[in-house]
Coordinates of N, CA, C and O in Angstrom, one line a residue:
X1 N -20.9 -5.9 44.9 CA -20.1 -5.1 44.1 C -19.1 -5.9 43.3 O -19.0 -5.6 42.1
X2 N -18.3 -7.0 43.8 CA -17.8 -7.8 43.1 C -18.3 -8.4 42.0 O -17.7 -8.5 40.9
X3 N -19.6 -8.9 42.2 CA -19.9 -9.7 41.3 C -20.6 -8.4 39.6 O -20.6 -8.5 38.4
X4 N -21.2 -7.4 40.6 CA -21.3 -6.5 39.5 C -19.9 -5.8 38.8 O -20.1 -5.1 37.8
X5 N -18.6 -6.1 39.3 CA -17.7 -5.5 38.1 C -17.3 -7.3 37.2 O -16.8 -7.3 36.0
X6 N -17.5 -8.2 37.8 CA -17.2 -9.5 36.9 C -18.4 -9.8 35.8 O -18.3 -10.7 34.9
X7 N -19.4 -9.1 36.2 CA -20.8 -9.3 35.3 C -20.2 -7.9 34.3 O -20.3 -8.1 33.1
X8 N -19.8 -6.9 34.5 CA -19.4 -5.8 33.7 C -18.4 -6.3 32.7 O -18.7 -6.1 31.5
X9 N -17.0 -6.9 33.0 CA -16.2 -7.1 32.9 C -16.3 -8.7 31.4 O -15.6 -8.9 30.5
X10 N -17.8 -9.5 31.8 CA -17.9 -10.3 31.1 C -18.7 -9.8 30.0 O -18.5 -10.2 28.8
X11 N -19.5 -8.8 30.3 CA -20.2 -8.0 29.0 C -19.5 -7.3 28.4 O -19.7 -7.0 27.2
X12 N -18.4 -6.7 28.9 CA -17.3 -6.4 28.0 C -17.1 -7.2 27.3 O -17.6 -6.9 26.2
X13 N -16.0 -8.9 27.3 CA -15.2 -9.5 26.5 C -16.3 -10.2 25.7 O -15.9 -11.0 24.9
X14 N -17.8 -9.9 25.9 CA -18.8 -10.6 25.2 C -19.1 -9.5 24.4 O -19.6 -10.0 23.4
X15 N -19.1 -8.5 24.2 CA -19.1 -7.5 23.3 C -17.9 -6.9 22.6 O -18.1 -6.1 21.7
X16 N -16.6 -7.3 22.8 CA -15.3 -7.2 22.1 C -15.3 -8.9 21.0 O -14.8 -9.0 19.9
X17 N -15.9 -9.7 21.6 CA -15.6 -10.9 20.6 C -17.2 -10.7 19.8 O -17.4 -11.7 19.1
X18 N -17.9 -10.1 19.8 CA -19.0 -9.9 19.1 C -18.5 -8.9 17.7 O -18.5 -9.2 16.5
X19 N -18.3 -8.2 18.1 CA -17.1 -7.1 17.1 C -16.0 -7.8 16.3 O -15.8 -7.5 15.1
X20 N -15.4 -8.5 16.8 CA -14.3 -9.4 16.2 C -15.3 -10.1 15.4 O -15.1 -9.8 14.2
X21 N -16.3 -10.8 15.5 CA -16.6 -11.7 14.6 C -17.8 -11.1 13.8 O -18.6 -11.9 13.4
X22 N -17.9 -10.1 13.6 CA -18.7 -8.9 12.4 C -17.8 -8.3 11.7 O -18.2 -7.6 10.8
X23 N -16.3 -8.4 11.9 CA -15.2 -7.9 11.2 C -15.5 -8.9 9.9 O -15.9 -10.1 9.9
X24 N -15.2 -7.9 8.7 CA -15.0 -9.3 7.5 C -14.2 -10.0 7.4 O -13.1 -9.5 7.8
X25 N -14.1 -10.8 7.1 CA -13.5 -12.0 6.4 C -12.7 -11.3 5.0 O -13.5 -11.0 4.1
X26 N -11.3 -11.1 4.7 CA -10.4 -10.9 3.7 C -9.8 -12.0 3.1 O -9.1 -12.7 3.8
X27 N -10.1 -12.2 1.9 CA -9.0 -13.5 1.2 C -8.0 -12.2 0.3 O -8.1 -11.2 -0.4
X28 N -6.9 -12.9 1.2 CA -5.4 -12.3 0.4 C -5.6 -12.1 -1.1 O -5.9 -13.1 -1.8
X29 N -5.4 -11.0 -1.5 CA -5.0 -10.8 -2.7 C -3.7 -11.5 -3.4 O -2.6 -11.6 -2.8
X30 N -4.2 -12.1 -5.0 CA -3.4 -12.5 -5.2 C -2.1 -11.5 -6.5 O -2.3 -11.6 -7.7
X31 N -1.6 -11.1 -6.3 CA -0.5 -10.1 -7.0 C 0.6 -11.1 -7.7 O 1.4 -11.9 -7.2
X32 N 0.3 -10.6 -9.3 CA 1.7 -11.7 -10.2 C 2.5 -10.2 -11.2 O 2.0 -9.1 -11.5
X33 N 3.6 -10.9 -11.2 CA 4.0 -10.1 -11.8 C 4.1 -10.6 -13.5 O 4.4 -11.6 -14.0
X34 N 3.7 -9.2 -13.8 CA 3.6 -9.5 -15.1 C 5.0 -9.3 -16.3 O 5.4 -10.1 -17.1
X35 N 5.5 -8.2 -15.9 CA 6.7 -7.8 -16.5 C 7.7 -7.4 -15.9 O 7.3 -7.3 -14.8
X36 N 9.1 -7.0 -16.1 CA 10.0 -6.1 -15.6 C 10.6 -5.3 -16.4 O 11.3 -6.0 -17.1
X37 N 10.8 -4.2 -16.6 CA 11.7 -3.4 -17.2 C 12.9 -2.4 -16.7 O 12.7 -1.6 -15.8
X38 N 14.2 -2.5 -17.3 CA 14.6 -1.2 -16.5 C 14.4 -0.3 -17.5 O 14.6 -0.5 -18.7
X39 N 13.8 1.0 -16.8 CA 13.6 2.5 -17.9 C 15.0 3.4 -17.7 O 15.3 4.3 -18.5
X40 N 15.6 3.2 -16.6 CA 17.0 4.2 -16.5 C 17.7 3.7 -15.7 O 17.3 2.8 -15.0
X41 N 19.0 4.5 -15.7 CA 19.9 3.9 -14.8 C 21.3 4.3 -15.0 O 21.5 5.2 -15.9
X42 N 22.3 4.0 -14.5 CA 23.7 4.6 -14.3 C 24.3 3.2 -13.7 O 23.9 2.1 -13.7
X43 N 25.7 4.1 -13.2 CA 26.5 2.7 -12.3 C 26.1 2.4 -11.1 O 26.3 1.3 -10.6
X44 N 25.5 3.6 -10.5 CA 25.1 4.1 -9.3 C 23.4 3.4 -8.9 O 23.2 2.9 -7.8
X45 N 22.5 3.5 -9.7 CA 21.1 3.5 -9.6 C 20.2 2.8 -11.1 O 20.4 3.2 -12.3
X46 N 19.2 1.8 -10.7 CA 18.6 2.1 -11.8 C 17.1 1.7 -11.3 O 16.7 1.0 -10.3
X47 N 16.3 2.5 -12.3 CA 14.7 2.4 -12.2 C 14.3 1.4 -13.0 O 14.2 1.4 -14.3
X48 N 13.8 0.4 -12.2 CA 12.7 -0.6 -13.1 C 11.1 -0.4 -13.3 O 10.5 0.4 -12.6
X49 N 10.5 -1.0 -14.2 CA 9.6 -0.7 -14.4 C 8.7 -2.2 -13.9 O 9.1 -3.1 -14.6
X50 N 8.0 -2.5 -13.2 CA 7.2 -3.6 -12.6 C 5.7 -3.6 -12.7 O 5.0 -3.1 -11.8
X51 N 5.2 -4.1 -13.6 CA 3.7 -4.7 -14.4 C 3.4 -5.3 -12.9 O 4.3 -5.9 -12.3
X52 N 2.6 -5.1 -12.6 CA 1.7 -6.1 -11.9 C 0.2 -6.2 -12.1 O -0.6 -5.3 -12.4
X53 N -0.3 -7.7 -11.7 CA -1.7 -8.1 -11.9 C -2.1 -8.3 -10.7 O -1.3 -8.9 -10.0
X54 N -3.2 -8.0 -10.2 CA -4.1 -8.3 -8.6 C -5.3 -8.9 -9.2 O -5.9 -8.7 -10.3
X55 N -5.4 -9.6 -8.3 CA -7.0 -10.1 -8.1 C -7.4 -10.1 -6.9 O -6.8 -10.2 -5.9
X56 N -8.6 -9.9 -7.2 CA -9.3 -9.9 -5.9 C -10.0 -11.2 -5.7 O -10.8 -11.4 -6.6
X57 N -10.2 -12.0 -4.9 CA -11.0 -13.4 -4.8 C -12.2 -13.1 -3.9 O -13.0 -14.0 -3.6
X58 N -12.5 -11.6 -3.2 CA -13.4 -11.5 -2.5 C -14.6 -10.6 -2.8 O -14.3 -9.6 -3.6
X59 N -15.9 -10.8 -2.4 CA -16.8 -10.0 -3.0 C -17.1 -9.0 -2.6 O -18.3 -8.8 -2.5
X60 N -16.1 -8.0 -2.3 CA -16.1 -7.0 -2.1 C -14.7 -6.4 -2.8 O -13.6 -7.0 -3.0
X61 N -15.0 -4.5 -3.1 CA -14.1 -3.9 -3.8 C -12.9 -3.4 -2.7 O -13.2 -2.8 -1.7
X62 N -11.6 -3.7 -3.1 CA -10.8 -3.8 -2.4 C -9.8 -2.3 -2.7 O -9.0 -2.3 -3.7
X63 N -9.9 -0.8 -1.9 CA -9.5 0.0 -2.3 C -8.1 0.2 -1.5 O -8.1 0.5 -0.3
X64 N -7.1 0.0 -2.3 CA -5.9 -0.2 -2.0 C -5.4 1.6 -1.9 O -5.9 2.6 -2.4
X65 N -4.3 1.3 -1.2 CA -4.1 2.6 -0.9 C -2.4 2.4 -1.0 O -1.8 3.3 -0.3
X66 N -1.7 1.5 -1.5 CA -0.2 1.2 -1.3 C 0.3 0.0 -1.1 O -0.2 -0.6 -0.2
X67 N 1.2 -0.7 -1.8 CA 1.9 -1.9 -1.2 C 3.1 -1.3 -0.8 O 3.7 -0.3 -1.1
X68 N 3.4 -2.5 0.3 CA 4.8 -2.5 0.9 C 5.2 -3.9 0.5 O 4.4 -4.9 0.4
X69 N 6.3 -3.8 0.2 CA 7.3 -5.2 -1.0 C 8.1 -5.0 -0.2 O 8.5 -4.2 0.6
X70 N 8.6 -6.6 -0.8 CA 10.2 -7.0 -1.1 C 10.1 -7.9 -2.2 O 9.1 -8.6 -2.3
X71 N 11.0 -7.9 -3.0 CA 11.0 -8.3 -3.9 C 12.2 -9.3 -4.3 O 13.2 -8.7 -4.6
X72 N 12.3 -10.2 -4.3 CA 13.6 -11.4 -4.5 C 13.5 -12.1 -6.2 O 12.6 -12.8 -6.8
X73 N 14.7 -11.7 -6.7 CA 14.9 -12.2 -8.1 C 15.9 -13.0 -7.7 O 16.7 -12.8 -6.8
X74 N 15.8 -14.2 -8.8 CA 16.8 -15.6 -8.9 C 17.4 -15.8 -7.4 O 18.6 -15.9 -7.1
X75 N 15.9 -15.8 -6.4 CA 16.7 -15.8 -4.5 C 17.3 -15.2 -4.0 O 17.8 -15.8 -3.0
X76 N 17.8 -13.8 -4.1 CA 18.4 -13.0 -4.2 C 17.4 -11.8 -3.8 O 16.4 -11.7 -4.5
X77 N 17.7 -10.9 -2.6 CA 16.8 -9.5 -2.7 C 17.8 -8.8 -3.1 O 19.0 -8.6 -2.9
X78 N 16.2 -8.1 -4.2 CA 16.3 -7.4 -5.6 C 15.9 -6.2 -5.1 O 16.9 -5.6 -4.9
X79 N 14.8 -5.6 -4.6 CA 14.2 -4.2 -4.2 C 13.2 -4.5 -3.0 O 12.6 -5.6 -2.9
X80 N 13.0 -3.3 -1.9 CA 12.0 -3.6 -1.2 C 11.7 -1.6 -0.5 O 12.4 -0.6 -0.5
X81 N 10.9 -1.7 -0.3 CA 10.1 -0.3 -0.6 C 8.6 -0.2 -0.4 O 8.1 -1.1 0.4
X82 N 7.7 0.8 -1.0 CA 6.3 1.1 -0.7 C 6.2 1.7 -2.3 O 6.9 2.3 -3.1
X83 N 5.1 1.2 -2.3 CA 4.5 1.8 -3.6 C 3.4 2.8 -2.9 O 2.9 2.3 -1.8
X84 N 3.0 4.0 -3.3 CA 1.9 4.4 -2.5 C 1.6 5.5 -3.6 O 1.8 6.7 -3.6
X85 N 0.9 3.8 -4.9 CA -0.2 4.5 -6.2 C -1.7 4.1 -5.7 O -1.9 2.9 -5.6
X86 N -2.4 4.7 -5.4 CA -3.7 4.3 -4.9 C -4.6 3.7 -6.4 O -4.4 4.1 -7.6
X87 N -5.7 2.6 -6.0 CA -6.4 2.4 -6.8 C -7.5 1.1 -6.4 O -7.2 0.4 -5.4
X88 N -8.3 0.8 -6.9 CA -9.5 -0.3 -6.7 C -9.3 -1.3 -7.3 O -8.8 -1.3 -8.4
X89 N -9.6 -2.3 -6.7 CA -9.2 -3.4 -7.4 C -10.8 -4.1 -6.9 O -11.3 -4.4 -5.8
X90 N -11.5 -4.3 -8.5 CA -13.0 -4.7 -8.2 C -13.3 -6.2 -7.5 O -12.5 -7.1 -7.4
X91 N -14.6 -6.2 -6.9 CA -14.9 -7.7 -6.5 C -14.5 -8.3 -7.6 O -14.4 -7.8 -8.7
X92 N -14.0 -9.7 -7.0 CA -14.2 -10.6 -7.6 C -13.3 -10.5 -9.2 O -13.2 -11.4 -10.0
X93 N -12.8 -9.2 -9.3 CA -12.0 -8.6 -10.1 C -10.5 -9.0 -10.2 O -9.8 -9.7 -9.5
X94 N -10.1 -8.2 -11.4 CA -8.6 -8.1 -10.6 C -8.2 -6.5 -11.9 O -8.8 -6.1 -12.9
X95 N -7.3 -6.3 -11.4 CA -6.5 -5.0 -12.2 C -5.5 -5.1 -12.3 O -5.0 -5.8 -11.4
X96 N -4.4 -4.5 -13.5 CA -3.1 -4.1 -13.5 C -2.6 -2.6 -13.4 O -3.1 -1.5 -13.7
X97 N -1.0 -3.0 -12.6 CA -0.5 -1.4 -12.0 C 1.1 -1.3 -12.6 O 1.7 -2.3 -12.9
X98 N 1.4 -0.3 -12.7 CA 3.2 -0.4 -12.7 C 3.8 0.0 -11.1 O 3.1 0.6 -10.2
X99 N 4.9 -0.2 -10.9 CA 4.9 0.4 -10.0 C 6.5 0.4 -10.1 O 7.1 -0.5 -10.6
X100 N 7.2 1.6 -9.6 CA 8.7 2.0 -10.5 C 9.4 1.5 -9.0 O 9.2 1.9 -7.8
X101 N 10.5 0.3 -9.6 CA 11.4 0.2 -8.1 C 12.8 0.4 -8.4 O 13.3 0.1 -9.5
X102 N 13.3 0.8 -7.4 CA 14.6 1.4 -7.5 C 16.2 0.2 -6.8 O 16.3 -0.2 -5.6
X103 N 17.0 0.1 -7.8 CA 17.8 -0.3 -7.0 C 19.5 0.1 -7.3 O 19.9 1.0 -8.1
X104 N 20.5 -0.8 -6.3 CA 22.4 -0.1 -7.0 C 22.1 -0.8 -7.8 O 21.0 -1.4 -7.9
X105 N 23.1 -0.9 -8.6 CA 24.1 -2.0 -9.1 C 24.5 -3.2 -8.2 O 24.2 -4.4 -8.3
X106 N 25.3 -2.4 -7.0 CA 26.5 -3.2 -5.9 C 25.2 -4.4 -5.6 O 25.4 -5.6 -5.8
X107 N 24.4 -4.0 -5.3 CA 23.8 -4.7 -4.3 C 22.8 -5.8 -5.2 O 22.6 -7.0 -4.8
X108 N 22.3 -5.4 -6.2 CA 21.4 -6.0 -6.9 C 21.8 -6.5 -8.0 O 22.6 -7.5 -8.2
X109 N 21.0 -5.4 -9.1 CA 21.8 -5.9 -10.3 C 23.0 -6.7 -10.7 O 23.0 -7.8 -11.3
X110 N 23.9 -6.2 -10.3 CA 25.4 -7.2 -10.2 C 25.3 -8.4 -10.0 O 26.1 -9.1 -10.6
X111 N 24.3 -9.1 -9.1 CA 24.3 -10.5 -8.7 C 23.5 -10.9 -9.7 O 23.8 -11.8 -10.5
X112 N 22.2 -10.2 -9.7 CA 21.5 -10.8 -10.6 C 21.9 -11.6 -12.2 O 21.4 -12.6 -12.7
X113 N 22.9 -10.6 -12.4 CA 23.7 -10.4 -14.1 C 24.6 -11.8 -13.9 O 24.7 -12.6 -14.8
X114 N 25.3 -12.0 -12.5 CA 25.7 -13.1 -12.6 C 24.6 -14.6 -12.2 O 25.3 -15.5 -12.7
X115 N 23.8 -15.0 -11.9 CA 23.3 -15.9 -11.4 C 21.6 -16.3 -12.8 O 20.9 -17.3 -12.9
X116 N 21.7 -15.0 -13.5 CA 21.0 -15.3 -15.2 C 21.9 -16.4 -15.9 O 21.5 -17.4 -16.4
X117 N 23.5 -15.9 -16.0 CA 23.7 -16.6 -16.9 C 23.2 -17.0 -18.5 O 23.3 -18.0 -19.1
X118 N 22.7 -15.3 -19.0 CA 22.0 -15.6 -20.5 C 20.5 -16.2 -20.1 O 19.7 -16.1 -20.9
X119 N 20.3 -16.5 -19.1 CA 18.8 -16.6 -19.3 C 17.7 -15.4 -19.6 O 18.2 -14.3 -19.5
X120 N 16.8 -15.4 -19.9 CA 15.8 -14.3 -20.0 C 14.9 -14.5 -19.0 O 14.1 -13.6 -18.8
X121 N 14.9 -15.5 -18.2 CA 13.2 -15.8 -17.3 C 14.3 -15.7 -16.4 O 15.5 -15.7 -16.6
X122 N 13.5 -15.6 -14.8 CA 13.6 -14.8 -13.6 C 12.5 -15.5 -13.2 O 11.4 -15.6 -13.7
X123 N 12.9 -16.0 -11.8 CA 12.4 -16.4 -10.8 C 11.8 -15.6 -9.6 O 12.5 -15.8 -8.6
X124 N 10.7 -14.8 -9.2 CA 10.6 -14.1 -8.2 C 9.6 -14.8 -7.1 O 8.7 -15.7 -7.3
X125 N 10.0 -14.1 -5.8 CA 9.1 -14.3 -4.6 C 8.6 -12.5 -4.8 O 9.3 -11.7 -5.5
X126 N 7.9 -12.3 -4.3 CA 7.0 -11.1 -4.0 C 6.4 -11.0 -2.6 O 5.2 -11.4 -2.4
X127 N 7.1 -10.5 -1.8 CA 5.9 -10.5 -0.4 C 5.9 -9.2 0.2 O 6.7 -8.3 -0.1
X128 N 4.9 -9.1 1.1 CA 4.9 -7.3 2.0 C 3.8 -7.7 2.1 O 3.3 -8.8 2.0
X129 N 3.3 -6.3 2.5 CA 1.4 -6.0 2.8 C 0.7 -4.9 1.6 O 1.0 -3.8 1.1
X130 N -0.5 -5.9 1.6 CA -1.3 -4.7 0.2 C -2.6 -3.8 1.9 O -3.3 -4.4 2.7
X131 N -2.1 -2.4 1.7 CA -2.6 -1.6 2.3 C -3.8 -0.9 2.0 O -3.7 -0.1 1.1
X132 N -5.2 -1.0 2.5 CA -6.5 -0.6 2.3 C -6.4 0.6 2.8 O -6.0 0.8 4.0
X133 N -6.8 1.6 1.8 CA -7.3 2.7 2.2 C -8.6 3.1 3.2 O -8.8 4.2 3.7
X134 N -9.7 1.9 3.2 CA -10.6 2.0 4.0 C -10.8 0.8 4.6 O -10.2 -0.1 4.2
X135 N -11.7 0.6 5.6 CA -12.5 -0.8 6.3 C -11.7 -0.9 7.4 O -10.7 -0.3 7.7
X136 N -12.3 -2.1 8.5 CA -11.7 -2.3 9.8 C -10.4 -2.8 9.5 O -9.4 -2.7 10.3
X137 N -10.4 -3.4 8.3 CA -8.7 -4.5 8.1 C -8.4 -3.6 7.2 O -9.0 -3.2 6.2
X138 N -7.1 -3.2 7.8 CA -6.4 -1.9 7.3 C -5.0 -2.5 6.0 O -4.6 -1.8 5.1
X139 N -4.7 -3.9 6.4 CA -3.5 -4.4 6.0 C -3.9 -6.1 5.4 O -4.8 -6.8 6.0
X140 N -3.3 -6.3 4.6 CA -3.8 -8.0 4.1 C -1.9 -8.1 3.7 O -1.4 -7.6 2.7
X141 N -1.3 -8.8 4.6 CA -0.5 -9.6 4.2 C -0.3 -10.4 2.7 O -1.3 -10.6 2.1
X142 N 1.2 -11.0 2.1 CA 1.1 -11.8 0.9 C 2.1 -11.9 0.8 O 2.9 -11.1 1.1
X143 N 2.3 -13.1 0.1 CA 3.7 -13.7 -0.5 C 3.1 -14.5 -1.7 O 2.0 -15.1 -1.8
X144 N 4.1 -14.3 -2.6 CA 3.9 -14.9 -4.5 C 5.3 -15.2 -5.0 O 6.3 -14.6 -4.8
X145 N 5.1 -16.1 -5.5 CA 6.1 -16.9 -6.6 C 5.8 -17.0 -7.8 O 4.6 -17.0 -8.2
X146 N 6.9 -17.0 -8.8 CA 6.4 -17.5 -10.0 C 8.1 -17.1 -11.1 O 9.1 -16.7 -10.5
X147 N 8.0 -17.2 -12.2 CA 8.6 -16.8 -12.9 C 8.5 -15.7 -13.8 O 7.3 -15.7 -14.1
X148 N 9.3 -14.5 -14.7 CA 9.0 -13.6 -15.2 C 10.1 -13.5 -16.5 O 11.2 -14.0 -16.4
X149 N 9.8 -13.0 -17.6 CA 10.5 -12.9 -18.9 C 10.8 -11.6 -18.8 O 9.8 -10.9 -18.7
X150 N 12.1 -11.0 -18.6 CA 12.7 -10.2 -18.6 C 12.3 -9.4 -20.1 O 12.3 -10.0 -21.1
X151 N 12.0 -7.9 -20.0 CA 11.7 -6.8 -21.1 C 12.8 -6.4 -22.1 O 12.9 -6.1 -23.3
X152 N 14.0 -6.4 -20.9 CA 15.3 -5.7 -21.9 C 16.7 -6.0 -20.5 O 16.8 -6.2 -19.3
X153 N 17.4 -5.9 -21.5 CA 18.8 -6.9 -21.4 C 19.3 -6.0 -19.8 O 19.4 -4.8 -19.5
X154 N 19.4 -6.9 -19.1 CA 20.5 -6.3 -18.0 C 21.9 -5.7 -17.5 O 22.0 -5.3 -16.3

């Protein structure tokens, strides 16, 4: 009896790592930002407008279902939130999305306005999880850097 629940027990963990290793293989999406805009705003709140570009580096179609961000301008967190615009992003493809983020003044903007200094370009990190609407891998982690040319004045 012993040895038939350790022969059970080993067909089990030989059939759970059989599974694990027919799961696919995901290469992280790569997400840049392409623009920023603010479209509204007060003293209180304002809405930006955020261009983004995805690629896909894998050969298969990646049907996103939402990102979750954080978003850091000039080192500094800027906005962090969910976007939850659904859309495909082809093999081997890539697509562009907007996605509207919201932030104060107090907390954001205000620092930002000091640490530009008259510049136009902006420094961002970008990270969270890009969220699949379907498949065994529900979540693909990411983090991005790069620089951005501001749309309109802060």
């Amino acid at each position: 009896m012993k040895k038939l629940r350790s022969w059970s027990l080993l067909w089990v963990l030989a059939c759970l790592s059989a599974c694990s290793a027919m799961a696919p293989k995901l290469e992280t999406p790569r997400l840049t930002i392409i623009s920023v805009a603010m479209t509204s705003g007060d003293i209180f709140s304002q809405n930006f407008r955020v261009n983004l570009n995805v690629q896909n580096p894998n050969d298969r179609d990646l049907p996103i279902k939402g990102i979750e961000y954080r978003l850091f301008l000039q080192g500094d967190s800027f906005a962090e939130g969910t976007s939850a615009r659904s859309f495909t992003v082809p093999a081997n493809g890539e697509t562009e999305f907007d996605m509207t983020v919201r932030t104060n003044f107090v907390s954001s903007v205000g620092r930002l306005l000091t640490r530009l200094g008259g510049k136009k370009t902006v420094e961002y990190v970008l990270e969270g999880k890009v969220m699949l609407a379907s498949g065994m891998i529900r979540t693909i982690p990411f983090q991005e850097s790069g620089s951005v040319n501001l749309e309109t004045k802060l």
